mmCIF file of C-alpha atoms in Angstrom:
data_model
loop_
_atom_site.group_PDB
_atom_site.id
_atom_site.type_symbol
_atom_site.label_atom_id
_atom_site.label_comp_id
_atom_site.label_asym_id
_atom_site.label_seq_id
_atom_site.Cartn_x
_atom_site.Cartn_y
_atom_site.Cartn_z
ATOM 1 C CA UNK A 583 -9.963 -14.288 -23.689
ATOM 2 C CA UNK A 584 -7.988 -11.973 -26.023
ATOM 3 C CA UNK A 585 -7.780 -13.727 -28.888
ATOM 4 C CA UNK A 586 -11.600 -14.802 -28.791
ATOM 5 C CA UNK A 587 -12.963 -10.995 -28.076
ATOM 6 C CA UNK A 588 -10.483 -10.791 -31.394
ATOM 7 C CA UNK A 589 -12.237 -12.782 -33.056
ATOM 8 C CA UNK A 590 -15.189 -12.021 -31.931
ATOM 9 C CA UNK A 591 -14.229 -8.588 -33.415
ATOM 10 C CA UNK A 592 -14.633 -6.975 -29.881
ATOM 11 C CA UNK A 593 -11.310 -5.607 -28.966
ATOM 12 C CA UNK A 594 -10.582 -2.541 -29.484
ATOM 13 C CA UNK A 595 -7.216 -2.157 -27.548
ATOM 14 C CA UNK A 596 -4.904 -4.125 -25.470
ATOM 15 C CA UNK A 597 -2.895 -2.808 -23.525
ATOM 16 C CA UNK A 598 0.422 -5.037 -21.331
ATOM 17 C CA UNK A 599 1.700 -4.582 -18.442
ATOM 18 C CA UNK A 600 5.396 -5.321 -18.000
ATOM 19 C CA UNK A 601 5.267 -7.780 -14.949
ATOM 20 C CA UNK A 602 8.198 -7.505 -13.031
ATOM 21 C CA UNK A 603 10.124 -8.083 -12.008
ATOM 22 C CA UNK A 604 11.620 -10.966 -14.735
ATOM 23 C CA UNK A 605 9.433 -9.185 -17.472
ATOM 24 C CA UNK A 606 6.776 -11.996 -19.195
ATOM 25 C CA UNK A 607 4.583 -9.494 -20.242
ATOM 26 C CA UNK A 608 6.901 -7.417 -22.186
ATOM 27 C CA UNK A 609 8.567 -9.931 -23.481
ATOM 28 C CA UNK A 610 5.720 -13.517 -23.690
ATOM 29 C CA UNK A 611 2.503 -11.019 -23.331
ATOM 30 C CA UNK A 612 3.121 -8.626 -25.627
ATOM 31 C CA UNK A 613 5.237 -10.492 -28.170
ATOM 32 C CA UNK A 614 2.095 -12.601 -28.612
ATOM 33 C CA UNK A 615 0.061 -9.769 -28.619
ATOM 34 C CA UNK A 616 1.780 -8.514 -31.828
ATOM 35 C CA UNK A 617 2.009 -12.495 -32.881
ATOM 36 C CA UNK A 618 -2.000 -12.617 -33.275
ATOM 37 C CA UNK A 619 -1.514 -8.505 -35.159
ATOM 38 C CA UNK A 620 -4.018 -7.882 -31.921
ATOM 39 C CA UNK A 621 -5.535 -3.363 -32.714
ATOM 40 C CA UNK A 622 -4.023 -0.874 -30.473
ATOM 41 C CA UNK A 623 -0.713 -2.949 -28.614
ATOM 42 C CA UNK A 624 0.881 -0.948 -26.121
ATOM 43 C CA UNK A 625 3.374 -2.215 -23.039
ATOM 44 C CA UNK A 626 3.314 -0.159 -19.944
ATOM 45 C CA UNK A 627 5.406 -0.828 -17.530
ATOM 46 C CA UNK A 628 3.736 -2.714 -13.861
ATOM 47 C CA UNK A 629 3.799 1.307 -11.991
ATOM 48 C CA UNK A 630 1.542 3.004 -14.392
ATOM 49 C CA UNK A 631 -1.462 1.113 -15.302
ATOM 50 C CA UNK A 632 -4.050 3.363 -12.736
ATOM 51 C CA UNK A 633 -3.222 6.005 -14.829
ATOM 52 C CA UNK A 634 -3.443 4.319 -18.157
ATOM 53 C CA UNK A 635 -7.258 3.397 -17.690
ATOM 54 C CA UNK A 636 -7.844 7.357 -15.984
ATOM 55 C CA UNK A 637 -6.050 8.780 -19.443
ATOM 56 C CA UNK A 638 -7.500 6.029 -22.122
ATOM 57 C CA UNK A 639 -10.348 4.110 -20.023
ATOM 58 C CA UNK A 640 -9.765 0.356 -20.170
ATOM 59 C CA UNK A 641 -13.529 -2.013 -20.384
ATOM 60 C CA UNK A 642 -11.786 -4.763 -18.326
ATOM 61 C CA UNK A 643 -8.758 -6.091 -17.020
ATOM 62 C CA UNK A 644 -7.557 -9.913 -17.880
ATOM 63 C CA UNK A 645 -4.947 -11.728 -15.576
ATOM 64 C CA UNK A 646 -3.800 -14.863 -14.611
ATOM 65 C CA UNK A 647 -4.331 -17.117 -11.945
ATOM 66 C CA UNK A 648 -1.544 -20.093 -10.570
ATOM 67 C CA UNK A 649 -4.075 -20.700 -8.000
ATOM 68 C CA UNK A 650 -7.840 -20.492 -7.331
ATOM 69 C CA UNK A 651 -9.095 -21.340 -4.288
ATOM 70 C CA UNK A 652 -12.602 -23.039 -2.823
ATOM 71 C CA UNK A 653 -13.584 -18.991 -2.114
ATOM 72 C CA UNK A 654 -12.666 -17.328 -5.152
ATOM 73 C CA UNK A 655 -9.359 -15.840 -3.947
ATOM 74 C CA UNK A 656 -6.887 -16.022 -6.503
ATOM 75 C CA UNK A 657 -2.619 -16.989 -6.435
ATOM 76 C CA UNK A 658 -0.541 -15.411 -9.677
ATOM 77 C CA UNK A 659 2.722 -12.911 -10.424
ATOM 78 C CA UNK A 660 3.079 -10.265 -7.487
ATOM 79 C CA UNK A 661 1.350 -6.954 -8.090
ATOM 80 C CA UNK A 662 -2.566 -8.660 -9.201
ATOM 81 C CA UNK A 663 -3.345 -7.598 -5.367
ATOM 82 C CA UNK A 664 -2.509 -4.332 -6.906
ATOM 83 C CA UNK A 665 -3.780 -4.878 -9.971
ATOM 84 C CA UNK A 666 -6.813 -5.364 -8.706
ATOM 85 C CA UNK A 667 -7.039 -2.862 -6.265
ATOM 86 C CA UNK A 668 -6.524 0.101 -9.263
ATOM 87 C CA UNK A 669 -9.976 -2.349 -11.310
ATOM 88 C CA UNK A 670 -11.889 -1.813 -8.266
ATOM 89 C CA UNK A 671 -11.404 2.462 -7.630
ATOM 90 C CA UNK A 672 -11.223 3.342 -11.493
ATOM 91 C CA UNK A 673 -14.833 1.045 -11.496
ATOM 92 C CA UNK A 674 -13.004 -1.588 -14.254
ATOM 93 C CA UNK A 675 -14.279 -5.252 -14.086
ATOM 94 C CA UNK A 676 -11.339 -8.025 -13.578
ATOM 95 C CA UNK A 677 -11.286 -11.267 -14.493
ATOM 96 C CA UNK A 678 -9.128 -13.986 -14.111
ATOM 97 C CA UNK A 679 -7.987 -16.024 -16.513
ATOM 98 C CA UNK A 680 -7.468 -19.613 -16.130
ATOM 99 C CA UNK A 681 -7.126 -23.755 -16.655
ATOM 100 C CA UNK A 682 -9.968 -24.963 -15.077
ATOM 101 C CA UNK A 683 -7.396 -27.483 -13.502
ATOM 102 C CA UNK A 684 -6.084 -24.468 -11.286
ATOM 103 C CA UNK A 685 -9.517 -24.686 -9.509
ATOM 104 C CA UNK A 686 -8.617 -26.135 -6.060
ATOM 105 C CA UNK A 687 -11.282 -27.114 -3.254
ATOM 106 C CA UNK A 688 -9.497 -28.562 -1.251
ATOM 107 C CA UNK A 689 -7.907 -24.642 -0.968
ATOM 108 C CA UNK A 690 -10.529 -23.058 0.459
ATOM 109 C CA UNK A 691 -9.124 -19.118 1.080
ATOM 110 C CA UNK A 692 -6.388 -17.603 -0.119
ATOM 111 C CA UNK A 693 -4.853 -17.760 3.131
ATOM 112 C CA UNK A 694 -3.626 -21.625 2.696
ATOM 113 C CA UNK A 695 -2.118 -20.672 0.153
ATOM 114 C CA UNK A 696 2.053 -20.497 0.285
ATOM 115 C CA UNK A 697 4.004 -18.056 -1.327
ATOM 116 C CA UNK A 698 7.528 -19.066 -2.206
ATOM 117 C CA UNK A 699 10.139 -16.386 -1.635
ATOM 118 C CA UNK A 700 12.795 -15.543 -4.210
ATOM 119 C CA UNK A 701 15.939 -14.759 -3.851
ATOM 120 C CA UNK A 702 17.082 -10.602 -3.198
ATOM 121 C CA UNK A 703 19.054 -10.761 -5.383
ATOM 122 C CA UNK A 704 17.117 -11.829 -7.937
ATOM 123 C CA UNK A 705 15.781 -7.959 -7.896
ATOM 124 C CA UNK A 706 19.116 -5.771 -6.497
ATOM 125 C CA UNK A 707 21.348 -7.457 -9.598
ATOM 126 C CA UNK A 708 18.899 -6.167 -12.060
ATOM 127 C CA UNK A 709 17.699 -2.907 -9.885
ATOM 128 C CA UNK A 710 21.045 -1.028 -9.526
ATOM 129 C CA UNK A 711 19.511 -0.918 -6.033
ATOM 130 C CA UNK A 712 22.881 0.691 -3.511
ATOM 131 C CA UNK A 713 24.988 -2.864 -2.467
ATOM 132 C CA UNK A 714 23.922 -3.856 1.561
ATOM 133 C CA UNK A 715 20.170 -2.820 0.584
ATOM 134 C CA UNK A 716 17.231 -5.547 1.756
ATOM 135 C CA UNK A 717 14.926 -6.704 -0.289
ATOM 136 C CA UNK A 718 11.369 -8.672 0.076
ATOM 137 C CA UNK A 719 10.388 -10.526 -2.950
ATOM 138 C CA UNK A 720 7.335 -12.471 -2.772
ATOM 139 C CA UNK A 721 6.786 -14.657 -6.064
ATOM 140 C CA UNK A 722 3.501 -14.271 -5.856
ATOM 141 C CA UNK A 723 0.682 -13.016 -4.008
ATOM 142 C CA UNK A 724 -3.310 -13.660 -3.634
ATOM 143 C CA UNK A 725 -5.997 -11.446 -4.396
ATOM 144 C CA UNK A 726 -9.352 -11.571 -2.472
ATOM 145 C CA UNK A 727 -11.960 -12.501 -4.252
ATOM 146 C CA UNK A 728 -14.198 -9.395 -3.323
ATOM 147 C CA UNK A 729 -11.790 -7.538 -5.985
ATOM 148 C CA UNK A 730 -12.684 -10.687 -8.929
ATOM 149 C CA UNK A 731 -15.758 -10.551 -11.422
ATOM 150 C CA UNK A 732 -15.995 -12.650 -12.940
ATOM 151 C CA UNK A 733 -13.217 -16.566 -13.363
ATOM 152 C CA UNK A 734 -12.892 -17.164 -17.265
ATOM 153 C CA UNK A 735 -11.902 -21.053 -17.776
ATOM 154 C CA UNK A 736 -12.118 -23.409 -20.562
ATOM 155 C CA UNK A 737 -15.324 -24.760 -19.252
ATOM 156 C CA UNK A 738 -17.282 -21.115 -18.786
ATOM 157 C CA UNK A 739 -16.940 -18.406 -16.671
ATOM 158 C CA UNK A 740 -17.984 -18.701 -13.065
ATOM 159 C CA UNK A 741 -19.856 -15.448 -11.726
ATOM 160 C CA UNK A 742 -20.537 -14.411 -8.487
ATOM 161 C CA UNK A 743 -23.639 -15.919 -7.157
ATOM 162 C CA UNK A 744 -26.897 -13.559 -5.634
ATOM 163 C CA UNK A 745 -24.403 -13.996 -1.792
ATOM 164 C CA UNK A 746 -21.786 -12.156 -3.972
ATOM 165 C CA UNK A 747 -19.302 -14.936 -3.289
ATOM 166 C CA UNK A 748 -18.088 -18.450 -5.789
ATOM 167 C CA UNK A 749 -19.358 -21.039 -5.591
ATOM 168 C CA UNK A 750 -16.056 -22.694 -7.262
ATOM 169 C CA UNK A 751 -17.011 -25.927 -5.420
ATOM 170 C CA UNK A 752 -19.961 -26.330 -7.871
ATOM 171 C CA UNK A 753 -18.715 -25.425 -9.760
ATOM 172 C CA UNK A 754 -16.460 -27.184 -10.170
ATOM 173 C CA UNK A 755 -18.611 -30.120 -9.492
ATOM 174 C CA UNK A 756 -21.233 -29.066 -12.461
ATOM 175 C CA UNK A 757 -18.767 -29.565 -14.560
ATOM 176 C CA UNK A 758 -16.094 -32.475 -14.005
#
């Protein structure tokens, strides 16, 4: 999505979140941004998103997805749901960009997605937390469709209908 916006001359700047606890944003996304020479690159901590949007502004938030359910709920890296709430509260459109193959019409809603819990040591060992501290470490969260503006795939952008709902099944049937 960012590459296409840049190709069209519509990308003014781009910010990447660090994406804890594995820092995929600081390692992978930031690398791609720099390699593609995207304008105004900025890396921020996950917890800075609201402050960044308030201080710098944002036209849109674009995130990935590991799965998109029939009702438009999406599963993605932990923290995506939080970012969607921030975007909605701040009046910023929130888009999910994912391959067409992640649209799973067999899952009616995000309530049906089992969220993997990662071993506590993955967070505790690198955090400096005191010994004996407990930890909850889900790998993903589910963003309800109500927080999502549109779902971007290589086959087009799925937007909500007049009823305010996504028709993922219809989109898949049309483009399969």
